[in-house]
Structures are given as structure tokens and as C-alpha cells.
Amino acid sequence: MKKVLVTGGSGFIGSHTVVALVESGYEPIILDTLENSDPLILEGISKIIGFAPKFYQIDCRDKTALWSVFQQEQPEAVIHFAAYKAVGESVSEPLKYYSNNIVSLIHLLEVMDRFECRKLVFSSSCTVYGQPDTLPVTETSDAHNAASPYGYTKVVCEQLIRDLAKAGCPLQSAILRYFNPVGAHPSAHIGELPIGVPNNLIPYITQTAAGIRPKLIVHGSDYDTPDGSGVRDFIHVVDLAEAHVAALRWLESTALSADDFNLGQGKGDSVLEVVNAFMRVTGVSLPFEIGPRRQGDIEQIFADVSKAKRELGWQTKLTIEDALKDAWRWQLRLAERS
Ligand code: NAD
Ligand code: UFG
């Protein structure tokens, strides 16, 4: 059984990936500060997989601590989720974002090299594309303005990984560009845990439907899209988690040093379509009103996922409706606990 270090493994995508790794016969080791996650998620993972995975409460920026984890565990691969991800906060606190997201990766790469750990799966984002000229966006589309310091941290991290490959470093990397990850595990033992007022659409919808927020504001109805609201490629987090297993298998079989993959459903849904789908699949009413555009938002984006299908042998199985039902079940579970 192969040991895989999962940084940020108690976060939203990391926790679902830990479950997928165990289900596929890997041994995940979680490393997380718990700064943007909670021991509740570690308990939830244990309930799903039937045992408590190894966990280190360590900051990737602490190289000495990272070193000791590598010495102890000798992982064969790393999936690097650990990063800050709030786009708006990155605009007001850019140093916090550049510092964590880039220094964490640099320290990790240095320690991996020292321990001859040669396989890396890196969490990137479709934010690196900005607003593409043509849709669906392919991996070779020109990068535009990443629109936020958060986005630029992903651009820089991707470039760092590619520069290492060009320099002949023996590291092999899969750079995964997620579109909009949503949903929760169908068991409702793990899901997204936004701290404070959610910024993202789906947690805002579920908290509004649960009565925690008075109403959802749909940011913009005058975009050049079929119904005027923004369009995104929403991918169920369970499908996304499985893509990480596929990426590890790809790394085990390829001779390439680095490659990038779009991970989405390959189709766009508008904000208003998502709002209506939520009410339809849950039967719960959702107060909402149309507001102005949100600063920094792009109009629309969705992925060409043919490369991931072809090279990773992966494709999505779940729909936005599945994601909305699972996110709602998770919201109800959180309400029971509080
Ligand atoms: P998350 O915040 O739920 O998980 C990230 C985890 O990393 C958290 O548990 C946090 O405590 C931990 N962490 C942060 N800095 C750390 C550090 N220095 N050392 C150790 N742990 C640290 O986020 P997520 O939604 O699961 O995202 C995971 C990755 O995917 C991130 O790199 C994010 O940028 C990327 N991503 C997310 C989305 C999205 O919409 N969720 C979209 C595209 C890309
Ligand atoms: N939206 C609303 N009302 C809300 C929240 C969101 O109308 O209360 C709209 C947004 O304006 C946008 C769409 O819903 O049109 C999706 O917004 P999210 O905030 O859920 O997601 P983004 O596409 O803005 O960004 C997300 C992550 C980023 C990541 C990016 C690309 O937040 O971290 O996807 O992967 F970089």
C-alpha cells in the first residue's frame, strides 16, 4: 500500500480525497494546520473509512516540522492542497496569500527532494485562465489576467513546477486545474465548512435555505449569458476527489515530468439555473434577489475535459443535482450538531 502525504487533507477537497485514496488502496497521511478546517472533519473521515487516518497538525511553512514528517513516514507521493483560497481576502491581504501559498510549496519541494519523494499532485485552479476568449477552455488556452493575488499564487506555483521540470529535476507532477468544486460526501459525514459568511455560491445557498442568511443575492443579471447570470462549471467534490487517485496512477505510469489537466464537468450552469435546481431537488424554498455584479467576477467559464478523460482515464459521474442534494444533507447535519 502506497503512502501518500496529503497536505491540507482536512480541508474541503482534501478530506474527500483522503476517503477516495483509502477506497483505492492508498495510505493517506494528513498534514494540516486546521486553520481553515476542523477536527469534526477528521472525525467524519474516520466514520466513513472505519479508522482514524494518521494526522499531523503542522504548517507547510515550518520546514523542520515537514522534514520530521518525511523522516517518520517516508511518503512515496504528495498531494498538495494546503493553501489559502479566499479570492476577496487575497485582494486585501496579498502578502498573506503569496507568503503561504508559495512558501509552502517551496518548502515542500525542498523536503521532497531531500527524501527523494518524486511524485506531486498540485491543486491549481481555473482562475489561472481569467476570462478566456473561447469556451470551453482547454489547457493550452492563453492565460489571461488571473484577476486576484490568489489567482497569481497558482500561476506562480504552476510555473515553479514547470521550471523544475525544465531544469531536469527528477520530480514528476500533475497540475490539476479545478473548476468549481461543490457538494459533499453522500454520507453527510464530511463537506465544506466555510468560516464566517460564505463567499461561494453553494454554501451561501444552503445557509440561506437553512435560515442562517436572510436571502441570496445573485450577483449580476446583465452578463452576456443565456439568462444574464454568471456561468460556471460545477464539479461534485466526490468526482474531483477521484481525479486525484487517477492523477496518482497516471504519475505511476508516465514518463512525463509535468502536465496540467482541467477538472470540471465540461459544461456550464448559470447561477439562476443552480438556484432553481436547488429548489427543485430539495423542495426547499430559497429567498433570493438580483443584485449588481460582484467585483472581480468573470462572466463565464467551463472546461474542455477531454485531456483528463484521455490521459487520466477519469470522468465525472455525478451531476449538479447530486451535488446540491449532498450539500443540503451536509447543511442539515451541521444544523443538528449546533
Ligand atoms: P480548504 O481551505 O477547505 O482546505 C485547505 C486546507 O489547507 C485547510 O484545511 C487549511 O487549514 C490547510 N492549510 C492552509 N495553509 C496551510 C499550511 N501552510 N500548512 C498546512 N495546512 C494548511 O480549501 P479547499 O477548497 O479544500 O481547496 C484545496 C486546494 O484547492 C487549495 O489549494 C485551493 O486553492 C485549491 N482550489 C480550491 C477551489 C475551491 O473552489 N474550493 C478551486 C480551485 C482550487
Ligand atoms: N454568486 C452569487 N451569489 C453569491 C455567491 C456567488 O451570485 O452569494 C455567483 C458569483 O457571482 C459567480 C458564481 O456564483 O457568478 C460562482 O461564484 P463562487 O464564489 O462560488 O465561485 P467563483 O467562480 O467566483 O470562484 C471559485 C473559487 C475560487 C476558484 C474559482 C475557480 O472561490 O477559489 O472558483 O476555481 F479559484
Short mmCIF file of C-alpha atoms and ligand atoms in Angstrom, two decimals:
data_model
loop_
_atom_site.label_atom_id
_atom_site.label_comp_id
_atom_site.label_asym_id
_atom_site.label_seq_id
_atom_site.Cartn_x
_atom_site.Cartn_y
_atom_site.Cartn_z
CA MET A 1 0.00 0.00 0.00
CA LYS A 2 1.49 3.33 -1.07
CA LYS A 3 1.85 6.14 1.46
CA VAL A 4 0.64 9.50 0.20
CA LEU A 5 1.13 12.70 2.16
CA VAL A 6 -1.97 14.89 1.82
CA THR A 7 -1.27 18.49 2.82
CA GLY A 8 -4.48 20.37 3.60
CA GLY A 9 -6.05 16.92 3.99
CA SER A 10 -8.71 18.01 6.48
CA GLY A 11 -9.98 20.75 4.14
CA PHE A 12 -12.93 20.52 1.76
CA ILE A 13 -11.33 18.79 -1.24
CA GLY A 14 -8.55 17.15 0.80
CA SER A 15 -10.94 15.31 3.12
CA HIS A 16 -12.91 13.80 0.22
CA THR A 17 -9.65 12.85 -1.46
CA VAL A 18 -8.43 11.08 1.69
CA VAL A 19 -11.59 8.94 1.54
CA ALA A 20 -11.06 8.20 -2.18
CA LEU A 21 -7.43 7.26 -1.54
CA VAL A 22 -8.35 4.75 1.18
CA GLU A 23 -11.08 3.30 -1.05
CA SER A 24 -8.45 2.80 -3.77
CA GLY A 25 -5.91 1.09 -1.51
CA TYR A 26 -3.58 4.01 -0.73
CA GLU A 27 -2.48 5.02 2.77
CA PRO A 28 -3.04 8.75 3.17
CA ILE A 29 -1.20 10.73 5.84
CA ILE A 30 -2.94 14.03 6.60
CA LEU A 31 -0.97 17.18 7.32
CA ASP A 32 -2.94 20.33 8.13
CA THR A 33 -2.81 23.34 10.44
CA LEU A 34 -6.61 23.12 10.95
CA GLU A 35 -6.61 26.85 10.28
CA ASN A 36 -9.41 26.54 7.75
CA SER A 37 -10.83 23.17 8.81
CA ASP A 38 -11.97 21.43 11.95
CA PRO A 39 -11.42 18.21 13.94
CA LEU A 40 -15.09 17.48 13.09
CA ILE A 41 -13.91 16.69 9.54
CA LEU A 42 -11.26 14.28 10.82
CA GLU A 43 -14.00 12.52 12.83
CA GLY A 44 -16.18 12.43 9.70
CA ILE A 45 -13.39 10.84 7.65
CA SER A 46 -12.93 8.18 10.36
CA LYS A 47 -16.66 7.38 10.30
CA ILE A 48 -16.58 6.84 6.53
CA ILE A 49 -13.37 4.80 6.29
CA GLY A 50 -13.75 2.95 9.61
CA PHE A 51 -10.47 4.08 11.20
CA ALA A 52 -8.64 7.30 12.07
CA PRO A 53 -6.08 8.23 9.41
CA LYS A 54 -2.68 9.45 10.59
CA PHE A 55 -2.78 13.19 11.17
CA TYR A 56 -0.05 15.80 11.78
CA GLN A 57 -1.06 19.30 12.84
CA ILE A 58 1.80 21.01 11.04
CA ASP A 59 2.30 24.09 8.89
CA CYS A 60 3.94 23.50 5.50
CA ARG A 61 5.89 26.71 6.04
CA ASP A 62 7.63 25.02 9.00
CA LYS A 63 10.38 23.19 7.13
CA THR A 64 11.79 21.48 10.22
CA ALA A 65 8.39 20.02 11.07
CA LEU A 66 7.85 18.94 7.44
CA TRP A 67 11.24 17.28 7.50
CA SER A 68 10.34 15.26 10.59
CA VAL A 69 7.08 14.06 8.97
CA PHE A 70 9.01 12.88 5.89
CA GLN A 71 11.59 11.18 8.11
CA GLN A 72 8.84 9.43 10.05
CA GLU A 73 6.53 8.49 7.15
CA GLN A 74 8.71 8.32 4.00
CA PRO A 75 5.75 9.09 1.68
CA GLU A 76 6.05 8.00 -1.95
CA ALA A 77 3.87 10.83 -3.26
CA VAL A 78 2.37 14.12 -2.12
CA ILE A 79 -0.98 15.71 -2.92
CA HIS A 80 -0.58 19.38 -2.05
CA PHE A 81 -3.88 21.07 -1.20
CA ALA A 82 -2.64 23.30 1.63
CA ALA A 83 -3.16 26.94 0.69
CA TYR A 84 -5.32 29.95 1.43
CA LYS A 85 -8.16 30.23 -1.08
CA ALA A 86 -10.39 33.24 -0.36
CA VAL A 87 -10.20 35.36 -3.51
CA GLY A 88 -11.55 38.57 -1.89
CA GLU A 89 -9.27 38.32 1.13
CA SER A 90 -6.28 37.84 -1.18
CA VAL A 91 -7.02 41.25 -2.70
CA SER A 92 -6.89 42.98 0.70
CA GLU A 93 -4.07 40.82 2.15
CA PRO A 94 -1.87 39.84 -0.79
CA LEU A 95 1.24 39.18 1.30
CA LYS A 96 -0.62 36.59 3.39
CA TYR A 97 -1.51 34.71 0.18
CA TYR A 98 1.83 34.95 -1.63
CA SER A 99 3.60 34.00 1.57
CA ASN A 100 1.56 30.91 2.46
CA ASN A 101 0.78 29.56 -0.98
CA ILE A 102 4.24 29.97 -2.46
CA VAL A 103 6.46 29.39 0.59
CA SER A 104 4.51 26.22 1.47
CA LEU A 105 5.17 24.79 -1.99
CA ILE A 106 8.85 25.77 -1.98
CA HIS A 107 9.46 24.15 1.42
CA LEU A 108 7.57 21.07 0.38
CA LEU A 109 9.56 20.72 -2.86
CA GLU A 110 12.86 21.12 -0.99
CA VAL A 111 11.96 18.46 1.57
CA MET A 112 10.56 16.13 -1.12
CA ASP A 113 13.84 16.40 -3.00
CA ARG A 114 15.89 15.63 0.10
CA PHE A 115 13.81 12.49 0.76
CA GLU A 116 13.70 11.51 -2.94
CA CYS A 117 9.93 11.71 -2.99
CA ARG A 118 9.34 12.15 -6.71
CA LYS A 119 5.58 12.39 -7.30
CA LEU A 120 3.47 15.50 -6.75
CA VAL A 121 -0.18 16.28 -7.42
CA PHE A 122 -0.71 20.03 -7.21
CA SER A 123 -4.03 21.84 -6.64
CA SER A 124 -4.37 24.62 -9.17
CA SER A 125 -7.45 26.44 -10.35
CA CYS A 126 -9.26 27.58 -13.47
CA THR A 127 -8.65 31.04 -12.08
CA VAL A 128 -5.29 30.91 -13.93
CA TYR A 129 -7.25 31.38 -17.21
CA GLY A 130 -9.01 34.62 -16.20
CA GLN A 131 -11.85 35.23 -18.69
CA PRO A 132 -10.94 33.05 -21.70
CA ASP A 133 -11.59 34.27 -25.26
CA THR A 134 -13.14 30.96 -26.32
CA LEU A 135 -15.12 28.32 -24.44
CA PRO A 136 -14.80 25.57 -23.41
CA VAL A 137 -11.32 26.42 -22.18
CA THR A 138 -8.52 23.95 -22.97
CA GLU A 139 -5.22 23.53 -21.14
CA THR A 140 -3.43 25.31 -23.98
CA SER A 141 -5.68 28.39 -23.92
CA ASP A 142 -3.72 31.57 -23.38
CA ALA A 143 -3.50 32.56 -19.75
CA HIS A 144 -5.13 35.95 -19.25
CA ASN A 145 -5.37 38.05 -16.14
CA ALA A 146 -5.66 35.75 -13.14
CA ALA A 147 -7.73 38.59 -11.58
CA SER A 148 -6.58 38.24 -7.94
CA PRO A 149 -3.44 37.72 -5.86
CA TYR A 150 -4.85 34.26 -5.03
CA GLY A 151 -5.02 33.50 -8.76
CA TYR A 152 -1.47 34.69 -9.27
CA THR A 153 -0.19 32.42 -6.49
CA LYS A 154 -1.48 29.50 -8.59
CA VAL A 155 0.15 30.92 -11.74
CA VAL A 156 3.49 31.24 -9.89
CA CYS A 157 3.27 27.77 -8.30
CA GLU A 158 2.47 26.17 -11.67
CA GLN A 159 5.43 28.00 -13.25
CA LEU A 160 7.75 26.89 -10.44
CA ILE A 161 6.77 23.26 -11.03
CA ARG A 162 7.29 23.59 -14.81
CA ASP A 163 10.65 25.34 -14.30
CA LEU A 164 11.84 22.44 -12.13
CA ALA A 165 10.83 20.03 -14.88
CA LYS A 166 12.72 22.10 -17.48
CA ALA A 167 15.78 22.10 -15.22
CA GLY A 168 15.80 18.29 -15.26
CA CYS A 169 14.64 17.79 -11.68
CA PRO A 170 13.53 14.15 -11.27
CA LEU A 171 10.16 15.26 -9.81
CA GLN A 172 7.02 14.23 -11.72
CA SER A 173 3.98 16.46 -11.30
CA ALA A 174 0.31 16.51 -12.19
CA ILE A 175 -1.06 20.04 -12.09
CA LEU A 176 -4.84 19.86 -11.60
CA ARG A 177 -6.92 22.91 -12.51
CA TYR A 178 -10.20 22.62 -10.63
CA PHE A 179 -13.23 24.48 -11.91
CA ASN A 180 -15.95 25.00 -9.22
CA PRO A 181 -15.88 22.15 -6.65
CA VAL A 182 -19.24 21.74 -4.87
CA GLY A 183 -21.30 19.21 -2.92
CA ALA A 184 -20.40 16.96 -0.02
CA HIS A 185 -19.88 13.28 0.70
CA PRO A 186 -23.25 11.44 0.30
CA SER A 187 -22.88 10.09 3.87
CA ALA A 188 -23.04 13.73 5.11
CA HIS A 189 -20.07 12.98 7.39
CA ILE A 190 -17.82 15.47 5.57
CA GLY A 191 -18.44 18.59 3.48
CA GLU A 192 -17.48 22.21 3.08
CA LEU A 193 -17.03 24.19 6.31
CA PRO A 194 -16.94 27.86 5.40
CA ILE A 195 -15.69 30.02 8.26
CA GLY A 196 -17.87 33.13 8.71
CA VAL A 197 -20.09 34.40 5.89
CA PRO A 198 -19.62 32.14 2.84
CA ASN A 199 -18.23 33.70 -0.29
CA ASN A 200 -19.06 30.81 -2.58
CA LEU A 201 -22.44 30.19 -4.14
CA ILE A 202 -23.41 26.73 -2.86
CA PRO A 203 -22.67 27.24 0.86
CA TYR A 204 -24.47 30.59 0.62
CA ILE A 205 -27.48 28.82 -0.90
CA THR A 206 -27.59 26.08 1.75
CA GLN A 207 -27.12 28.53 4.63
CA THR A 208 -29.90 30.74 3.23
CA ALA A 209 -32.23 27.77 2.82
CA ALA A 210 -31.42 26.79 6.43
CA GLY A 211 -32.42 30.29 7.61
CA ILE A 212 -28.89 31.32 8.65
CA ARG A 213 -28.78 34.05 5.97
CA PRO A 214 -31.88 36.12 5.08
CA LYS A 215 -31.52 35.86 1.29
CA LEU A 216 -29.14 35.03 -1.52
CA ILE A 217 -28.01 37.85 -3.75
CA VAL A 218 -27.49 36.75 -7.35
CA HIS A 219 -24.53 38.83 -8.41
CA GLY A 220 -25.43 40.17 -11.83
CA SER A 221 -28.18 39.52 -14.37
CA ASP A 222 -26.76 41.51 -17.29
CA TYR A 223 -23.97 39.19 -18.39
CA ASP A 224 -23.86 38.01 -21.98
CA THR A 225 -25.13 34.54 -20.99
CA PRO A 226 -28.46 32.80 -21.78
CA ASP A 227 -30.21 34.10 -18.63
CA GLY A 228 -27.88 37.01 -17.79
CA SER A 229 -26.36 35.44 -14.65
CA GLY A 230 -22.77 34.16 -14.41
CA VAL A 231 -21.92 30.70 -15.73
CA ARG A 232 -19.55 28.22 -14.04
CA ASP A 233 -18.51 24.60 -14.38
CA PHE A 234 -19.63 23.00 -11.10
CA ILE A 235 -17.94 19.69 -10.29
CA HIS A 236 -19.04 17.34 -7.49
CA VAL A 237 -16.26 17.13 -4.89
CA VAL A 238 -16.53 13.30 -4.86
CA ASP A 239 -15.79 13.19 -8.61
CA LEU A 240 -12.95 15.65 -8.07
CA ALA A 241 -11.50 13.50 -5.26
CA GLU A 242 -11.42 10.52 -7.62
CA ALA A 243 -9.46 12.56 -10.15
CA HIS A 244 -6.61 12.71 -7.62
CA VAL A 245 -6.45 8.92 -7.49
CA ALA A 246 -6.40 8.90 -11.30
CA ALA A 247 -3.61 11.50 -11.26
CA LEU A 248 -1.52 9.36 -8.90
CA ARG A 249 -1.98 6.34 -11.18
CA TRP A 250 -1.01 8.48 -14.16
CA LEU A 251 2.16 9.55 -12.32
CA GLU A 252 2.94 5.89 -11.65
CA SER A 253 2.75 5.09 -15.38
CA THR A 254 4.00 8.16 -17.26
CA ALA A 255 7.49 9.18 -18.29
CA LEU A 256 6.45 12.86 -18.47
CA SER A 257 7.88 15.23 -15.90
CA ALA A 258 4.87 17.58 -15.63
CA ASP A 259 1.48 18.07 -17.21
CA ASP A 260 -1.69 20.03 -16.48
CA PHE A 261 -5.33 18.89 -16.54
CA ASN A 262 -8.67 20.68 -16.44
CA LEU A 263 -11.07 19.09 -13.96
CA GLY A 264 -14.68 20.07 -14.40
CA GLN A 265 -17.93 18.59 -15.71
CA GLY A 266 -17.27 20.08 -19.12
CA LYS A 267 -20.46 22.14 -19.12
CA GLY A 268 -21.60 25.44 -17.74
CA ASP A 269 -24.54 26.09 -15.43
CA SER A 270 -25.76 29.58 -14.67
CA VAL A 271 -26.25 30.89 -11.16
CA LEU A 272 -30.02 31.14 -11.75
CA GLU A 273 -30.11 27.56 -13.07
CA VAL A 274 -28.35 26.41 -9.89
CA VAL A 275 -30.79 28.35 -7.68
CA ASN A 276 -33.78 26.78 -9.44
CA ALA A 277 -32.21 23.31 -9.41
CA PHE A 278 -31.66 23.61 -5.65
CA MET A 279 -35.34 24.37 -5.00
CA ARG A 280 -36.42 21.59 -7.38
CA VAL A 281 -34.26 18.80 -5.93
CA THR A 282 -34.66 19.68 -2.25
CA GLY A 283 -38.22 21.04 -2.28
CA VAL A 284 -36.97 23.86 -0.06
CA SER A 285 -37.71 27.46 -0.98
CA LEU A 286 -34.79 29.82 -1.34
CA PRO A 287 -35.29 33.57 -0.93
CA PHE A 288 -33.14 35.41 -3.45
CA GLU A 289 -32.90 38.70 -5.26
CA ILE A 290 -30.88 40.01 -8.15
CA GLY A 291 -28.06 42.34 -7.19
CA PRO A 292 -25.22 44.09 -9.02
CA ARG A 293 -22.24 42.23 -10.44
CA ARG A 294 -19.59 41.20 -7.90
CA GLN A 295 -16.27 42.94 -8.40
CA GLY A 296 -13.62 40.67 -9.88
CA ASP A 297 -16.08 38.06 -11.23
CA ILE A 298 -15.67 36.76 -14.74
CA GLU A 299 -18.73 36.32 -16.94
CA GLN A 300 -18.49 32.64 -17.76
CA ILE A 301 -16.13 29.70 -17.83
CA PHE A 302 -16.37 25.98 -18.40
CA ALA A 303 -13.82 23.32 -19.15
CA ASP A 304 -12.78 21.17 -22.05
CA VAL A 305 -12.10 18.00 -20.05
CA SER A 306 -11.09 15.76 -22.95
CA LYS A 307 -7.43 15.68 -21.88
CA ALA A 308 -8.26 14.41 -18.38
CA LYS A 309 -10.58 11.79 -19.91
CA ARG A 310 -7.95 10.66 -22.40
CA GLU A 311 -4.80 10.79 -20.26
CA LEU A 312 -6.11 10.12 -16.74
CA GLY A 313 -8.95 7.79 -17.75
CA TRP A 314 -11.21 9.82 -15.47
CA GLN A 315 -14.59 11.40 -15.98
CA THR A 316 -17.34 12.79 -13.81
CA LYS A 317 -20.22 10.53 -12.79
CA LEU A 318 -22.27 12.92 -10.67
CA THR A 319 -24.41 15.91 -11.58
CA ILE A 320 -25.01 19.37 -10.17
CA GLU A 321 -28.33 18.00 -8.83
CA ASP A 322 -26.42 15.29 -6.89
CA ALA A 323 -24.08 17.96 -5.54
CA LEU A 324 -26.97 20.19 -4.41
CA LYS A 325 -28.74 17.29 -2.65
CA ASP A 326 -25.49 16.26 -0.90
CA ALA A 327 -24.62 19.85 0.08
CA TRP A 328 -28.11 20.25 1.57
CA ARG A 329 -27.84 16.97 3.52
CA TRP A 330 -24.48 18.19 4.89
CA GLN A 331 -26.02 21.54 5.88
CA LEU A 332 -28.79 19.69 7.78
CA ARG A 333 -26.16 17.54 9.52
CA LEU A 334 -24.27 20.67 10.62
CA ALA A 335 -27.51 22.16 11.95
CA GLU A 336 -28.15 19.00 14.04
CA ARG A 337 -24.73 19.40 15.65
CA SER A 338 -25.02 23.08 16.56
P1 NAD B 1 -9.74 24.36 2.29
O1 NAD B 1 -9.42 25.69 2.86
O2 NAD B 1 -11.00 23.70 2.68
O3 NAD B 1 -8.53 23.34 2.56
C1 NAD B 1 -7.19 23.77 2.62
C2 NAD B 1 -6.61 23.22 3.90
O4 NAD B 1 -5.24 23.61 3.99
C3 NAD B 1 -7.30 23.77 5.16
O5 NAD B 1 -7.71 22.70 5.97
C4 NAD B 1 -6.21 24.62 5.85
O6 NAD B 1 -6.30 24.54 7.26
C5 NAD B 1 -4.94 23.98 5.32
N1 NAD B 1 -3.78 24.86 5.24
C6 NAD B 1 -3.71 26.12 4.73
N2 NAD B 1 -2.43 26.55 4.78
C7 NAD B 1 -1.69 25.56 5.32
C8 NAD B 1 -0.31 25.40 5.60
N3 NAD B 1 0.58 26.36 5.37
N4 NAD B 1 0.11 24.22 6.14
C9 NAD B 1 -0.77 23.21 6.39
N5 NAD B 1 -2.09 23.32 6.17
C10 NAD B 1 -2.54 24.47 5.62
O7 NAD B 1 -9.67 24.52 0.69
P2 NAD B 1 -10.16 23.55 -0.44
O8 NAD B 1 -11.40 24.11 -1.05
O9 NAD B 1 -10.16 22.14 0.04
O10 NAD B 1 -9.00 23.78 -1.50
C11 NAD B 1 -7.88 22.92 -1.57
C12 NAD B 1 -6.94 23.41 -2.64
O11 NAD B 1 -7.64 23.50 -3.89
C13 NAD B 1 -6.35 24.79 -2.38
O12 NAD B 1 -5.01 24.79 -2.82
C14 NAD B 1 -7.20 25.70 -3.24
O13 NAD B 1 -6.51 26.86 -3.62
C15 NAD B 1 -7.47 24.80 -4.43
N6 NAD B 1 -8.71 25.15 -5.15
C16 NAD B 1 -9.90 25.22 -4.49
C17 NAD B 1 -11.05 25.59 -5.17
C18 NAD B 1 -12.38 25.72 -4.47
O14 NAD B 1 -13.27 26.38 -5.01
N7 NAD B 1 -12.57 25.10 -3.32
C19 NAD B 1 -10.99 25.86 -6.55
C20 NAD B 1 -9.77 25.75 -7.20
C21 NAD B 1 -8.61 25.40 -6.49
N1 UFG B 2 -22.55 34.09 -6.62
C1 UFG B 2 -23.72 34.76 -6.39
N2 UFG B 2 -24.08 34.98 -5.09
C2 UFG B 2 -23.31 34.56 -4.04
C3 UFG B 2 -22.09 33.87 -4.30
C4 UFG B 2 -21.74 33.66 -5.62
O1 UFG B 2 -24.43 35.15 -7.30
O2 UFG B 2 -23.68 34.82 -2.88
C5 UFG B 2 -22.16 33.85 -8.02
C6 UFG B 2 -20.85 34.52 -8.39
O3 UFG B 2 -21.06 35.88 -8.71
C7 UFG B 2 -20.39 33.65 -9.57
C8 UFG B 2 -20.89 32.26 -9.19
O4 UFG B 2 -21.92 32.46 -8.22
O5 UFG B 2 -21.03 34.07 -10.74
C9 UFG B 2 -19.82 31.36 -8.59
O6 UFG B 2 -19.21 32.08 -7.52
P1 UFG B 2 -18.29 31.35 -6.42
O7 UFG B 2 -17.85 32.40 -5.45
O8 UFG B 2 -18.99 30.16 -5.88
O9 UFG B 2 -17.08 30.80 -7.29
P2 UFG B 2 -16.04 31.59 -8.21
O10 UFG B 2 -16.28 31.07 -9.61
O11 UFG B 2 -16.08 33.04 -8.02
O12 UFG B 2 -14.64 31.10 -7.61
C10 UFG B 2 -14.38 29.76 -7.22
C11 UFG B 2 -13.47 29.70 -6.01
C12 UFG B 2 -12.09 30.16 -6.35
C13 UFG B 2 -11.57 29.45 -7.55
C14 UFG B 2 -12.53 29.58 -8.69
C15 UFG B 2 -12.08 28.81 -9.86
O13 UFG B 2 -13.99 30.52 -4.99
O14 UFG B 2 -11.24 29.84 -5.28
O15 UFG B 2 -13.81 29.08 -8.29
O16 UFG B 2 -11.77 27.51 -9.48
F1 UFG B 2 -10.39 29.99 -7.93
#
